[in-house]
Amino acid sequence: MKNGDKTDCPHCGQSTIVREKIETEGWQVKDKVLICAFCGATLGHPEEENANGAPDDKNASSLSGLTALLGVEAQTASPRLDAIPEESKFCRDCVHYVAHPFLSRCELHHTQVNPMDDCPEFHRKPEPEN
Ligand SMILES: [Zn+2]
């Protein structure tokens, strides 16, 4: 499986397009995973391109299915929307916003966003409780 492949997602059941997602740790690329374009569930890891295409390694990749099962990301808790004033809906205040050193991402849409963007599916981050 690789970026752009069509597959049936075992998590949401949709006929989906595989998306490649790069996970970073600090400034370094930590891992590359394949996710479902609909529900964002991890589907596995990209297959390495087989340069020589040797036909004698048929039973080499039986682990990928297991990886897909174990790779499900934990769901984040739903935000509590109490009596919050309807003022700003900036991505930087959203639970789906993930700040990285060089780019910021929306974990809901799996796209790059700007901190001052606003979004119809904005969910305010819960205030930290002390
Ligand atoms: Zn899915």
Coordinates of C-alpha atoms and ligand atoms in Angstrom, one line a residue:
M1 CA 0.0 0.0 0.0
K2 CA 1.2 3.5 -0.7
N3 CA 0.1 7.1 -0.9
G4 CA -2.8 7.5 -3.3
D5 CA -3.9 3.9 -3.3
K6 CA -7.6 3.1 -3.0
T7 CA -8.6 0.7 -0.3
D8 CA -11.5 -0.2 1.9
C9 CA -10.8 1.2 5.3
P10 CA -11.3 -1.4 8.1
H11 CA -12.1 1.3 10.6
C12 CA -14.9 3.3 9.0
G13 CA -15.8 0.9 6.1
Q14 CA -15.5 3.6 3.5
S15 CA -13.8 3.0 0.1
T16 CA -11.0 5.5 0.7
I17 CA -7.9 6.9 -0.6
V18 CA -4.7 6.2 1.3
R19 CA -2.9 9.3 2.5
E20 CA 0.6 9.4 3.7
K21 CA 1.2 11.2 7.0
I22 CA 4.6 12.2 8.2
E23 CA 4.9 12.1 12.0
T24 CA 7.6 14.4 13.4
E25 CA 9.4 14.5 16.7
G26 CA 10.9 17.9 17.2
W27 CA 12.4 18.7 13.9
Q28 CA 13.0 15.2 12.8
V29 CA 10.8 12.9 10.7
K30 CA 10.0 10.1 13.1
D31 CA 7.8 7.9 11.0
K32 CA 5.7 7.7 7.9
V33 CA 2.3 6.1 8.2
L34 CA -0.6 5.6 5.9
I35 CA -4.0 6.9 7.0
C36 CA -7.6 6.8 5.9
A37 CA -8.7 10.0 4.1
F38 CA -12.1 9.8 5.8
C39 CA -11.6 8.8 9.4
G40 CA -7.8 9.4 9.8
A41 CA -7.2 5.9 11.1
T42 CA -3.8 4.5 10.6
L43 CA -3.8 1.8 7.9
G44 CA -0.1 0.8 8.0
H45 CA 3.2 1.9 6.8
P46 CA 4.2 2.6 3.2
E47 CA 5.8 -0.3 1.4
E48 CA 9.4 0.2 0.4
E49 CA 9.9 0.3 -3.3
N50 CA 11.4 -3.0 -4.3
A51 CA 14.2 -1.9 -6.6
N52 CA 14.9 -5.2 -8.3
G53 CA 11.4 -6.7 -8.0
A54 CA 12.8 -10.1 -7.2
P55 CA 10.0 -12.7 -7.3
D56 CA 11.5 -15.0 -4.6
D57 CA 10.3 -13.2 -1.5
K58 CA 6.6 -14.0 -1.5
N59 CA 6.1 -14.4 2.2
A60 CA 8.1 -11.3 3.3
S61 CA 5.3 -8.9 4.1
S62 CA 2.8 -10.7 6.3
L63 CA 3.3 -8.2 9.1
S64 CA 1.6 -5.3 7.5
G65 CA -1.9 -6.3 8.4
L66 CA -1.0 -6.6 12.1
T67 CA 0.7 -3.2 12.0
A68 CA -2.5 -1.7 10.7
L69 CA -4.5 -3.2 13.6
L70 CA -2.1 -2.0 16.2
G71 CA -1.6 1.5 14.6
V72 CA -5.0 2.9 15.6
E73 CA -4.5 6.3 17.2
A74 CA -6.1 7.0 20.5
Q75 CA -9.0 9.3 20.2
T76 CA -8.7 12.6 21.9
A77 CA -11.4 13.4 24.4
S78 CA -14.2 15.5 23.2
P79 CA -13.9 19.2 24.1
R80 CA -16.3 20.5 26.7
L81 CA -18.3 23.4 25.2
D82 CA -19.8 25.2 28.2
A83 CA -20.7 28.8 28.1
I84 CA -17.9 30.0 25.9
P85 CA -18.3 33.4 24.2
E86 CA -18.5 33.2 20.4
E87 CA -15.6 35.5 19.6
S88 CA -12.6 34.0 17.9
K89 CA -12.5 30.8 16.1
F90 CA -8.8 30.8 15.3
C91 CA -7.2 27.5 14.5
R92 CA -4.6 28.1 17.3
D93 CA -7.4 27.8 19.8
C94 CA -8.8 24.6 18.3
V95 CA -8.4 21.1 19.8
H96 CA -7.5 19.8 16.3
Y97 CA -4.6 22.3 15.9
V98 CA -1.1 20.8 16.3
A99 CA 1.8 23.3 16.4
H100 CA 5.0 22.1 14.8
P101 CA 8.2 24.2 14.5
F102 CA 7.9 24.8 10.8
L103 CA 4.3 24.1 10.0
S104 CA 1.0 23.8 11.9
R105 CA -1.5 21.1 11.1
C106 CA -5.2 20.5 11.6
E107 CA -5.6 16.9 12.9
L108 CA -9.2 17.0 11.8
H109 CA -8.6 17.7 8.2
H110 CA -5.0 16.6 8.0
T111 CA -4.0 19.7 6.3
Q112 CA -1.5 22.5 6.9
V113 CA -3.2 25.5 8.6
N114 CA -2.2 28.9 9.9
P115 CA -2.7 29.8 13.5
M116 CA -5.0 32.7 12.6
D117 CA -7.2 30.7 10.2
D118 CA -10.7 30.1 11.2
C119 CA -12.7 26.9 10.5
P120 CA -16.4 25.9 10.4
E121 CA -15.5 22.8 12.5
F122 CA -13.7 24.8 15.1
H123 CA -13.7 23.1 18.5
R124 CA -12.3 25.3 21.2
K125 CA -9.5 23.8 23.4
P126 CA -10.7 23.3 26.9
E127 CA -9.2 25.7 29.4
P128 CA -6.6 24.0 31.6
E129 CA -8.1 23.3 35.0
N130 CA -5.9 23.9 38.1
Ligands
ZN1 ZN -11.5 5.2 7.6

